[in-house]
Amino acid sequence: MAGVVEYLYDGYKYLFEDLVHPLSKDYFLVSHPLKIISILVAYNFFCLRLGPWFMKDRKPYDLKNVIKIYNIFQILVSLYIFYVGSVYIFNKDFDFRCSPVDDPTSERAAMIVPNVYIFFVVKLIDLLDTVFFVLRKSFRQITPLHVHHHTMMPLASWFGLTYFPGGQSVLIGHVNALVHAIMYSYYLIAGLGEEYKKYLWWKKYLTMMQLVQFCIFIIQATLSLFYDCGFPIFLKMMTIIYAATFINLFGRFYYNSYVKPNKSNSVQNGNSKVKTAKVH
């Protein structure tokens, strides 16, 4: 029995201490997974159970000003992540086809690892999106897609930061940061009042951007399978599966939100025309 316990302990130590990237291991919430898992379990419990129960007999909170500040913060930090990612990617040492994680002692690693950590922290801050929905009693917006996306992104970011904070995985955070900067710009404009809604005609393109970014991830990860640069093959496969899952989820959301209603309207308009023709 003692041998089994020792074996399990050694395995745990190997996975969550020895394999951890040396530049990441001292960051808060990195390494041991219990912390991040606890946060995500608490997030799901609050948003799906505790929060709705707490708000049941209460009026929605007025969070307009708080959300404006939050959106501005998200825009600025996303642009910063995108900028640092651009410096890293548009460099002769980065190869879109396949790029390994940098040597921990290199200047590139010292530059990009803190940026990967910021990206991870932002994914945790993103959880406030759902918290705001709960406090405003906007329960309709707390969809399975929304909760799944906000749960998986911090987990995936934690994994990347803990073990592979660099190389071709930086492209994921780079593209995602740009998408988020645009997305939160939309939210900021939407929160300014009714008179600004005329500038929000591009709402459906937000989902299209999400789909495009996941397509980019699949293309890059698939291309890298044909090159051996030292970046783990299982991570490339995980990226493909992960992105394909979200293409399916966001694709169905786009179809149900924008394509299907248009088809229904077309059918209704067609029926109206037929009826009108019969009358005349």
PDB file of C-alpha atoms in Angstrom:
ATOM      1  CA  MET A   1       0.000   0.000   0.000  1.00  0.00           C
ATOM      2  CA  ALA A   2       2.823   2.357   0.925  1.00  0.00           C
ATOM      3  CA  GLY A   3       4.420   1.625  -2.441  1.00  0.00           C
ATOM      4  CA  VAL A   4       1.225   2.600  -4.297  1.00  0.00           C
ATOM      5  CA  VAL A   5       0.942   5.870  -2.373  1.00  0.00           C
ATOM      6  CA  GLU A   6       4.583   6.662  -3.068  1.00  0.00           C
ATOM      7  CA  TYR A   7       4.099   5.854  -6.758  1.00  0.00           C
ATOM      8  CA  LEU A   8       1.063   8.151  -6.982  1.00  0.00           C
ATOM      9  CA  TYR A   9       2.898  10.917  -5.139  1.00  0.00           C
ATOM     10  CA  ASP A  10       5.909  10.642  -7.442  1.00  0.00           C
ATOM     11  CA  GLY A  11       3.597  10.721 -10.460  1.00  0.00           C
ATOM     12  CA  TYR A  12       1.792  13.794  -9.161  1.00  0.00           C
ATOM     13  CA  LYS A  13       5.099  15.526  -8.400  1.00  0.00           C
ATOM     14  CA  TYR A  14       6.399  14.687 -11.856  1.00  0.00           C
ATOM     15  CA  LEU A  15       3.290  16.025 -13.617  1.00  0.00           C
ATOM     16  CA  PHE A  16       2.736  19.171 -11.597  1.00  0.00           C
ATOM     17  CA  GLU A  17       6.249  20.128 -10.530  1.00  0.00           C
ATOM     18  CA  ASP A  18       8.979  18.537 -12.644  1.00  0.00           C
ATOM     19  CA  LEU A  19       7.279  19.035 -16.030  1.00  0.00           C
ATOM     20  CA  VAL A  20       6.171  22.616 -15.336  1.00  0.00           C
ATOM     21  CA  HIS A  21       7.936  25.246 -17.436  1.00  0.00           C
ATOM     22  CA  PRO A  22      10.633  26.911 -15.287  1.00  0.00           C
ATOM     23  CA  LEU A  23       9.486  30.444 -16.150  1.00  0.00           C
ATOM     24  CA  SER A  24       5.853  29.665 -15.298  1.00  0.00           C
ATOM     25  CA  LYS A  25       6.091  27.687 -12.071  1.00  0.00           C
ATOM     26  CA  ASP A  26       6.314  30.696  -9.730  1.00  0.00           C
ATOM     27  CA  TYR A  27       3.232  32.447 -11.107  1.00  0.00           C
ATOM     28  CA  PHE A  28       0.072  32.506  -9.011  1.00  0.00           C
ATOM     29  CA  LEU A  29      -2.406  29.699  -9.866  1.00  0.00           C
ATOM     30  CA  VAL A  30       0.119  27.873 -12.046  1.00  0.00           C
ATOM     31  CA  SER A  31       1.398  24.330 -11.515  1.00  0.00           C
ATOM     32  CA  HIS A  32      -0.974  22.415  -9.191  1.00  0.00           C
ATOM     33  CA  PRO A  33      -4.390  22.106 -10.920  1.00  0.00           C
ATOM     34  CA  LEU A  34      -6.578  22.119  -7.805  1.00  0.00           C
ATOM     35  CA  LYS A  35      -6.641  25.937  -7.694  1.00  0.00           C
ATOM     36  CA  ILE A  36      -7.885  26.491 -11.232  1.00  0.00           C
ATOM     37  CA  ILE A  37     -10.325  23.578 -11.008  1.00  0.00           C
ATOM     38  CA  SER A  38     -11.747  25.001  -7.757  1.00  0.00           C
ATOM     39  CA  ILE A  39     -12.264  28.401  -9.392  1.00  0.00           C
ATOM     40  CA  LEU A  40     -14.073  26.891 -12.372  1.00  0.00           C
ATOM     41  CA  VAL A  41     -16.258  24.647 -10.211  1.00  0.00           C
ATOM     42  CA  ALA A  42     -17.207  27.677  -8.088  1.00  0.00           C
ATOM     43  CA  TYR A  43     -17.909  29.668 -11.270  1.00  0.00           C
ATOM     44  CA  ASN A  44     -20.265  27.016 -12.642  1.00  0.00           C
ATOM     45  CA  PHE A  45     -21.998  26.573  -9.293  1.00  0.00           C
ATOM     46  CA  PHE A  46     -22.563  30.309  -8.876  1.00  0.00           C
ATOM     47  CA  CYS A  47     -23.746  30.957 -12.432  1.00  0.00           C
ATOM     48  CA  LEU A  48     -26.006  27.922 -12.731  1.00  0.00           C
ATOM     49  CA  ARG A  49     -27.271  27.438  -9.165  1.00  0.00           C
ATOM     50  CA  LEU A  50     -26.315  29.877  -6.430  1.00  0.00           C
ATOM     51  CA  GLY A  51     -26.548  33.072  -8.486  1.00  0.00           C
ATOM     52  CA  PRO A  52     -30.038  32.481  -9.937  1.00  0.00           C
ATOM     53  CA  TRP A  53     -31.259  31.415  -6.481  1.00  0.00           C
ATOM     54  CA  PHE A  54     -29.753  34.550  -4.898  1.00  0.00           C
ATOM     55  CA  MET A  55     -31.328  36.832  -7.524  1.00  0.00           C
ATOM     56  CA  LYS A  56     -34.722  35.107  -7.554  1.00  0.00           C
ATOM     57  CA  ASP A  57     -36.539  37.694  -5.403  1.00  0.00           C
ATOM     58  CA  ARG A  58     -34.207  40.610  -6.063  1.00  0.00           C
ATOM     59  CA  LYS A  59     -34.263  43.355  -8.658  1.00  0.00           C
ATOM     60  CA  PRO A  60     -31.515  43.348 -11.307  1.00  0.00           C
ATOM     61  CA  TYR A  61     -28.452  45.333 -10.283  1.00  0.00           C
ATOM     62  CA  ASP A  62     -27.630  48.455 -12.279  1.00  0.00           C
ATOM     63  CA  LEU A  63     -24.092  47.716 -13.467  1.00  0.00           C
ATOM     64  CA  LYS A  64     -23.918  49.987 -16.522  1.00  0.00           C
ATOM     65  CA  ASN A  65     -20.958  52.048 -15.338  1.00  0.00           C
ATOM     66  CA  VAL A  66     -19.130  49.032 -13.939  1.00  0.00           C
ATOM     67  CA  ILE A  67     -19.555  47.180 -17.230  1.00  0.00           C
ATOM     68  CA  LYS A  68     -18.344  50.190 -19.238  1.00  0.00           C
ATOM     69  CA  ILE A  69     -15.129  50.269 -17.204  1.00  0.00           C
ATOM     70  CA  TYR A  70     -14.848  46.498 -17.518  1.00  0.00           C
ATOM     71  CA  ASN A  71     -15.243  46.654 -21.316  1.00  0.00           C
ATOM     72  CA  ILE A  72     -12.621  49.397 -21.629  1.00  0.00           C
ATOM     73  CA  PHE A  73     -10.222  47.342 -19.517  1.00  0.00           C
ATOM     74  CA  GLN A  74     -10.837  44.278 -21.694  1.00  0.00           C
ATOM     75  CA  ILE A  75     -10.181  46.263 -24.876  1.00  0.00           C
ATOM     76  CA  LEU A  76      -6.920  47.749 -23.586  1.00  0.00           C
ATOM     77  CA  VAL A  77      -5.491  44.546 -22.125  1.00  0.00           C
ATOM     78  CA  SER A  78      -6.465  42.576 -25.255  1.00  0.00           C
ATOM     79  CA  LEU A  79      -4.701  45.118 -27.471  1.00  0.00           C
ATOM     80  CA  TYR A  80      -1.613  44.874 -25.249  1.00  0.00           C
ATOM     81  CA  ILE A  81      -1.576  41.066 -25.519  1.00  0.00           C
ATOM     82  CA  PHE A  82      -2.025  41.375 -29.281  1.00  0.00           C
ATOM     83  CA  TYR A  83       0.849  43.869 -29.521  1.00  0.00           C
ATOM     84  CA  VAL A  84       3.319  41.700 -27.601  1.00  0.00           C
ATOM     85  CA  GLY A  85       2.166  38.673 -29.590  1.00  0.00           C
ATOM     86  CA  SER A  86       2.783  40.587 -32.829  1.00  0.00           C
ATOM     87  CA  VAL A  87       6.353  41.391 -31.775  1.00  0.00           C
ATOM     88  CA  TYR A  88       6.878  37.707 -30.990  1.00  0.00           C
ATOM     89  CA  ILE A  89       5.217  36.232 -34.089  1.00  0.00           C
ATOM     90  CA  PHE A  90       6.415  38.667 -36.753  1.00  0.00           C
ATOM     91  CA  ASN A  91      10.008  37.714 -36.097  1.00  0.00           C
ATOM     92  CA  LYS A  92      12.420  35.588 -38.079  1.00  0.00           C
ATOM     93  CA  ASP A  93      12.543  33.044 -35.235  1.00  0.00           C
ATOM     94  CA  PHE A  94       8.826  32.255 -35.538  1.00  0.00           C
ATOM     95  CA  ASP A  95       7.673  29.835 -38.232  1.00  0.00           C
ATOM     96  CA  PHE A  96       3.931  29.642 -38.922  1.00  0.00           C
ATOM     97  CA  ARG A  97       4.344  26.066 -40.153  1.00  0.00           C
ATOM     98  CA  CYS A  98       5.807  24.834 -36.864  1.00  0.00           C
ATOM     99  CA  SER A  99       7.465  26.703 -34.033  1.00  0.00           C
ATOM    100  CA  PRO A 100       8.866  25.109 -30.837  1.00  0.00           C
ATOM    101  CA  VAL A 101       8.644  26.465 -27.309  1.00  0.00           C
ATOM    102  CA  ASP A 102      11.590  28.785 -26.690  1.00  0.00           C
ATOM    103  CA  ASP A 103      14.603  27.968 -24.561  1.00  0.00           C
ATOM    104  CA  PRO A 104      13.724  29.142 -21.012  1.00  0.00           C
ATOM    105  CA  THR A 105      16.990  31.092 -20.883  1.00  0.00           C
ATOM    106  CA  SER A 106      16.314  33.029 -24.102  1.00  0.00           C
ATOM    107  CA  GLU A 107      15.164  36.642 -24.396  1.00  0.00           C
ATOM    108  CA  ARG A 108      12.140  35.548 -26.423  1.00  0.00           C
ATOM    109  CA  ALA A 109      10.981  33.296 -23.602  1.00  0.00           C
ATOM    110  CA  ALA A 110      11.476  36.092 -21.074  1.00  0.00           C
ATOM    111  CA  MET A 111       9.332  38.343 -23.273  1.00  0.00           C
ATOM    112  CA  ILE A 112       6.477  35.997 -24.123  1.00  0.00           C
ATOM    113  CA  VAL A 113       5.908  33.986 -20.920  1.00  0.00           C
ATOM    114  CA  PRO A 114       4.647  37.017 -18.930  1.00  0.00           C
ATOM    115  CA  ASN A 115       2.315  37.798 -21.836  1.00  0.00           C
ATOM    116  CA  VAL A 116       0.980  34.231 -21.783  1.00  0.00           C
ATOM    117  CA  TYR A 117       0.355  34.636 -18.060  1.00  0.00           C
ATOM    118  CA  ILE A 118      -1.556  37.883 -18.647  1.00  0.00           C
ATOM    119  CA  PHE A 119      -3.643  36.071 -21.259  1.00  0.00           C
ATOM    120  CA  PHE A 120      -4.427  33.348 -18.714  1.00  0.00           C
ATOM    121  CA  VAL A 121      -5.428  35.894 -16.057  1.00  0.00           C
ATOM    122  CA  VAL A 122      -7.682  37.652 -18.576  1.00  0.00           C
ATOM    123  CA  LYS A 123      -9.442  34.347 -19.295  1.00  0.00           C
ATOM    124  CA  LEU A 124     -10.232  34.171 -15.571  1.00  0.00           C
ATOM    125  CA  ILE A 125     -11.422  37.779 -15.557  1.00  0.00           C
ATOM    126  CA  ASP A 126     -13.688  36.855 -18.488  1.00  0.00           C
ATOM    127  CA  LEU A 127     -15.727  34.815 -16.010  1.00  0.00           C
ATOM    128  CA  LEU A 128     -17.171  38.126 -14.840  1.00  0.00           C
ATOM    129  CA  ASP A 129     -19.142  38.205 -18.109  1.00  0.00           C
ATOM    130  CA  THR A 130     -21.418  35.519 -16.711  1.00  0.00           C
ATOM    131  CA  VAL A 131     -21.427  36.958 -13.197  1.00  0.00           C
ATOM    132  CA  PHE A 132     -22.735  40.232 -14.650  1.00  0.00           C
ATOM    133  CA  PHE A 133     -25.459  38.316 -16.513  1.00  0.00           C
ATOM    134  CA  VAL A 134     -26.552  36.744 -13.226  1.00  0.00           C
ATOM    135  CA  LEU A 135     -26.566  40.012 -11.271  1.00  0.00           C
ATOM    136  CA  ARG A 136     -28.523  41.729 -14.054  1.00  0.00           C
ATOM    137  CA  LYS A 137     -30.875  38.726 -14.294  1.00  0.00           C
ATOM    138  CA  SER A 138     -30.019  38.261 -17.961  1.00  0.00           C
ATOM    139  CA  PHE A 139     -30.367  34.512 -17.620  1.00  0.00           C
ATOM    140  CA  ARG A 140     -31.278  34.085 -21.294  1.00  0.00           C
ATOM    141  CA  GLN A 141     -27.671  34.915 -22.177  1.00  0.00           C
ATOM    142  CA  ILE A 142     -26.251  32.168 -19.962  1.00  0.00           C
ATOM    143  CA  THR A 143     -26.367  29.515 -22.671  1.00  0.00           C
ATOM    144  CA  PRO A 144     -24.579  26.131 -22.606  1.00  0.00           C
ATOM    145  CA  LEU A 145     -22.213  27.499 -25.284  1.00  0.00           C
ATOM    146  CA  HIS A 146     -21.395  30.549 -23.158  1.00  0.00           C
ATOM    147  CA  VAL A 147     -20.682  28.551 -19.986  1.00  0.00           C
ATOM    148  CA  HIS A 148     -18.735  25.857 -21.838  1.00  0.00           C
ATOM    149  CA  HIS A 149     -16.581  28.431 -23.617  1.00  0.00           C
ATOM    150  CA  HIS A 150     -15.868  30.386 -20.429  1.00  0.00           C
ATOM    151  CA  THR A 151     -14.994  27.183 -18.572  1.00  0.00           C
ATOM    152  CA  MET A 152     -12.714  25.659 -21.190  1.00  0.00           C
ATOM    153  CA  MET A 153     -10.723  28.772 -22.102  1.00  0.00           C
ATOM    154  CA  PRO A 154      -9.163  29.274 -18.622  1.00  0.00           C
ATOM    155  CA  LEU A 155      -8.446  25.546 -18.397  1.00  0.00           C
ATOM    156  CA  ALA A 156      -6.768  25.443 -21.815  1.00  0.00           C
ATOM    157  CA  SER A 157      -4.855  28.646 -21.025  1.00  0.00           C
ATOM    158  CA  TRP A 158      -3.681  27.194 -17.715  1.00  0.00           C
ATOM    159  CA  PHE A 159      -2.409  24.071 -19.476  1.00  0.00           C
ATOM    160  CA  GLY A 160      -0.539  26.091 -22.097  1.00  0.00           C
ATOM    161  CA  LEU A 161       0.981  28.450 -19.529  1.00  0.00           C
ATOM    162  CA  THR A 162       2.013  25.610 -17.219  1.00  0.00           C
ATOM    163  CA  TYR A 163       3.717  23.409 -19.796  1.00  0.00           C
ATOM    164  CA  PHE A 164       4.155  25.145 -23.165  1.00  0.00           C
ATOM    165  CA  PRO A 165       4.157  28.972 -22.793  1.00  0.00           C
ATOM    166  CA  GLY A 166       5.544  29.847 -26.191  1.00  0.00           C
ATOM    167  CA  GLY A 167       6.128  28.574 -29.692  1.00  0.00           C
ATOM    168  CA  GLN A 168       3.222  28.088 -32.066  1.00  0.00           C
ATOM    169  CA  SER A 169       0.672  28.119 -29.222  1.00  0.00           C
ATOM    170  CA  VAL A 170       1.225  31.888 -28.969  1.00  0.00           C
ATOM    171  CA  LEU A 171      -0.726  32.262 -32.219  1.00  0.00           C
ATOM    172  CA  ILE A 172      -3.879  31.140 -30.394  1.00  0.00           C
ATOM    173  CA  GLY A 173      -3.642  33.885 -27.785  1.00  0.00           C
ATOM    174  CA  HIS A 174      -2.566  36.397 -30.414  1.00  0.00           C
ATOM    175  CA  VAL A 175      -5.609  35.914 -32.651  1.00  0.00           C
ATOM    176  CA  ASN A 176      -7.971  35.494 -29.697  1.00  0.00           C
ATOM    177  CA  ALA A 177      -6.804  38.788 -28.181  1.00  0.00           C
ATOM    178  CA  LEU A 178      -7.637  40.674 -31.385  1.00  0.00           C
ATOM    179  CA  VAL A 179     -11.069  39.042 -31.578  1.00  0.00           C
ATOM    180  CA  HIS A 180     -11.741  39.979 -27.956  1.00  0.00           C
ATOM    181  CA  ALA A 181     -10.652  43.580 -28.473  1.00  0.00           C
ATOM    182  CA  ILE A 182     -13.210  43.884 -31.285  1.00  0.00           C
ATOM    183  CA  MET A 183     -15.858  41.982 -29.337  1.00  0.00           C
ATOM    184  CA  TYR A 184     -15.593  44.153 -26.226  1.00  0.00           C
ATOM    185  CA  SER A 185     -15.602  47.263 -28.416  1.00  0.00           C
ATOM    186  CA  TYR A 186     -19.003  46.093 -29.632  1.00  0.00           C
ATOM    187  CA  TYR A 187     -20.185  45.587 -26.048  1.00  0.00           C
ATOM    188  CA  LEU A 188     -18.918  49.038 -25.088  1.00  0.00           C
ATOM    189  CA  ILE A 189     -20.835  50.717 -27.918  1.00  0.00           C
ATOM    190  CA  ALA A 190     -23.945  48.653 -27.135  1.00  0.00           C
ATOM    191  CA  GLY A 191     -23.848  49.904 -23.552  1.00  0.00           C
ATOM    192  CA  LEU A 192     -23.755  53.577 -24.507  1.00  0.00           C
ATOM    193  CA  GLY A 193     -27.482  53.821 -25.178  1.00  0.00           C
ATOM    194  CA  GLU A 194     -30.225  53.375 -27.752  1.00  0.00           C
ATOM    195  CA  GLU A 195     -28.915  56.143 -30.009  1.00  0.00           C
ATOM    196  CA  TYR A 196     -25.771  54.100 -30.701  1.00  0.00           C
ATOM    197  CA  LYS A 197     -27.548  50.917 -31.759  1.00  0.00           C
ATOM    198  CA  LYS A 198     -27.514  52.037 -35.392  1.00  0.00           C
ATOM    199  CA  TYR A 199     -23.750  51.446 -35.315  1.00  0.00           C
ATOM    200  CA  LEU A 200     -24.168  47.808 -34.269  1.00  0.00           C
ATOM    201  CA  TRP A 201     -25.222  46.344 -37.622  1.00  0.00           C
ATOM    202  CA  TRP A 202     -22.155  44.088 -37.537  1.00  0.00           C
ATOM    203  CA  LYS A 203     -23.301  41.952 -34.583  1.00  0.00           C
ATOM    204  CA  LYS A 204     -23.467  38.680 -36.520  1.00  0.00           C
ATOM    205  CA  TYR A 205     -19.897  39.181 -37.723  1.00  0.00           C
ATOM    206  CA  LEU A 206     -18.677  38.726 -34.145  1.00  0.00           C
ATOM    207  CA  THR A 207     -19.679  35.068 -34.322  1.00  0.00           C
ATOM    208  CA  MET A 208     -18.161  34.813 -37.795  1.00  0.00           C
ATOM    209  CA  MET A 209     -14.881  36.141 -36.383  1.00  0.00           C
ATOM    210  CA  GLN A 210     -14.986  33.471 -33.696  1.00  0.00           C
ATOM    211  CA  LEU A 211     -15.448  30.825 -36.375  1.00  0.00           C
ATOM    212  CA  VAL A 212     -12.607  32.246 -38.484  1.00  0.00           C
ATOM    213  CA  GLN A 213     -10.203  32.225 -35.545  1.00  0.00           C
ATOM    214  CA  PHE A 214     -10.898  28.546 -34.837  1.00  0.00           C
ATOM    215  CA  CYS A 215     -10.374  27.778 -38.533  1.00  0.00           C
ATOM    216  CA  ILE A 216      -6.984  29.514 -38.318  1.00  0.00           C
ATOM    217  CA  PHE A 217      -6.065  27.358 -35.328  1.00  0.00           C
ATOM    218  CA  ILE A 218      -6.986  24.169 -37.192  1.00  0.00           C
ATOM    219  CA  ILE A 219      -5.101  25.186 -40.346  1.00  0.00           C
ATOM    220  CA  GLN A 220      -1.966  26.085 -38.401  1.00  0.00           C
ATOM    221  CA  ALA A 221      -2.045  22.970 -36.203  1.00  0.00           C
ATOM    222  CA  THR A 222      -2.745  20.684 -39.187  1.00  0.00           C
ATOM    223  CA  LEU A 223       0.074  22.244 -41.204  1.00  0.00           C
ATOM    224  CA  SER A 224       2.478  21.794 -38.300  1.00  0.00           C
ATOM    225  CA  LEU A 225       1.807  18.027 -38.281  1.00  0.00           C
ATOM    226  CA  PHE A 226       3.920  17.783 -41.439  1.00  0.00           C
ATOM    227  CA  TYR A 227       6.918  19.428 -39.773  1.00  0.00           C
ATOM    228  CA  ASP A 228       8.974  18.269 -36.813  1.00  0.00           C
ATOM    229  CA  CYS A 229      10.156  21.282 -34.857  1.00  0.00           C
ATOM    230  CA  GLY A 230       9.973  19.777 -31.390  1.00  0.00           C
ATOM    231  CA  PHE A 231       6.500  21.055 -30.555  1.00  0.00           C
ATOM    232  CA  PRO A 232       4.517  18.103 -29.100  1.00  0.00           C
ATOM    233  CA  ILE A 233       2.315  16.290 -31.620  1.00  0.00           C
ATOM    234  CA  PHE A 234      -0.342  15.556 -29.001  1.00  0.00           C
ATOM    235  CA  LEU A 235      -0.721  19.310 -28.426  1.00  0.00           C
ATOM    236  CA  LYS A 236      -1.210  19.869 -32.135  1.00  0.00           C
ATOM    237  CA  MET A 237      -3.923  17.211 -32.137  1.00  0.00           C
ATOM    238  CA  MET A 238      -5.525  18.689 -29.018  1.00  0.00           C
ATOM    239  CA  THR A 239      -5.631  22.088 -30.733  1.00  0.00           C
ATOM    240  CA  ILE A 240      -7.373  20.604 -33.776  1.00  0.00           C
ATOM    241  CA  ILE A 241      -9.956  18.738 -31.676  1.00  0.00           C
ATOM    242  CA  TYR A 242     -10.517  21.723 -29.387  1.00  0.00           C
ATOM    243  CA  ALA A 243     -10.986  24.158 -32.284  1.00  0.00           C
ATOM    244  CA  ALA A 244     -13.235  21.732 -34.177  1.00  0.00           C
ATOM    245  CA  THR A 245     -15.452  21.397 -31.101  1.00  0.00           C
ATOM    246  CA  PHE A 246     -15.919  25.149 -30.918  1.00  0.00           C
ATOM    247  CA  ILE A 247     -16.518  25.442 -34.653  1.00  0.00           C
ATOM    248  CA  ASN A 248     -19.382  23.007 -34.167  1.00  0.00           C
ATOM    249  CA  LEU A 249     -20.778  24.932 -31.177  1.00  0.00           C
ATOM    250  CA  PHE A 250     -20.389  28.418 -32.642  1.00  0.00           C
ATOM    251  CA  GLY A 251     -21.507  27.188 -36.059  1.00  0.00           C
ATOM    252  CA  ARG A 252     -24.770  25.874 -34.635  1.00  0.00           C
ATOM    253  CA  PHE A 253     -25.243  29.093 -32.690  1.00  0.00           C
ATOM    254  CA  TYR A 254     -24.709  31.149 -35.865  1.00  0.00           C
ATOM    255  CA  TYR A 255     -27.128  28.971 -37.834  1.00  0.00           C
ATOM    256  CA  ASN A 256     -29.853  29.110 -35.175  1.00  0.00           C
ATOM    257  CA  SER A 257     -29.410  32.856 -34.591  1.00  0.00           C
ATOM    258  CA  TYR A 258     -28.968  34.218 -38.113  1.00  0.00           C
ATOM    259  CA  VAL A 259     -29.531  31.632 -40.861  1.00  0.00           C
ATOM    260  CA  LYS A 260     -32.592  29.780 -39.576  1.00  0.00           C
ATOM    261  CA  PRO A 261     -34.631  32.944 -38.748  1.00  0.00           C
ATOM    262  CA  ASN A 262     -33.961  34.302 -42.249  1.00  0.00           C
ATOM    263  CA  LYS A 263     -35.219  31.064 -43.774  1.00  0.00           C
ATOM    264  CA  SER A 264     -38.368  31.251 -41.656  1.00  0.00           C
ATOM    265  CA  ASN A 265     -38.957  34.867 -42.687  1.00  0.00           C
ATOM    266  CA  SER A 266     -38.473  33.955 -46.341  1.00  0.00           C
ATOM    267  CA  VAL A 267     -41.053  31.176 -46.070  1.00  0.00           C
ATOM    268  CA  GLN A 268     -43.502  33.477 -44.280  1.00  0.00           C
ATOM    269  CA  ASN A 269     -43.019  36.219 -46.871  1.00  0.00           C
ATOM    270  CA  GLY A 270     -43.527  33.682 -49.632  1.00  0.00           C
ATOM    271  CA  ASN A 271     -46.770  32.475 -48.074  1.00  0.00           C
ATOM    272  CA  SER A 272     -47.962  36.060 -47.701  1.00  0.00           C
ATOM    273  CA  LYS A 273     -47.338  36.700 -51.385  1.00  0.00           C
ATOM    274  CA  VAL A 274     -49.255  33.579 -52.361  1.00  0.00           C
ATOM    275  CA  LYS A 275     -52.222  34.583 -50.225  1.00  0.00           C
ATOM    276  CA  THR A 276     -52.179  38.095 -51.670  1.00  0.00           C
ATOM    277  CA  ALA A 277     -52.174  36.712 -55.201  1.00  0.00           C
ATOM    278  CA  LYS A 278     -55.220  34.595 -54.410  1.00  0.00           C
ATOM    279  CA  VAL A 279     -57.141  37.589 -53.056  1.00  0.00           C
ATOM    280  CA  HIS A 280     -56.473  39.648 -56.131  1.00  0.00           C
TER     281      HIS A 280
END
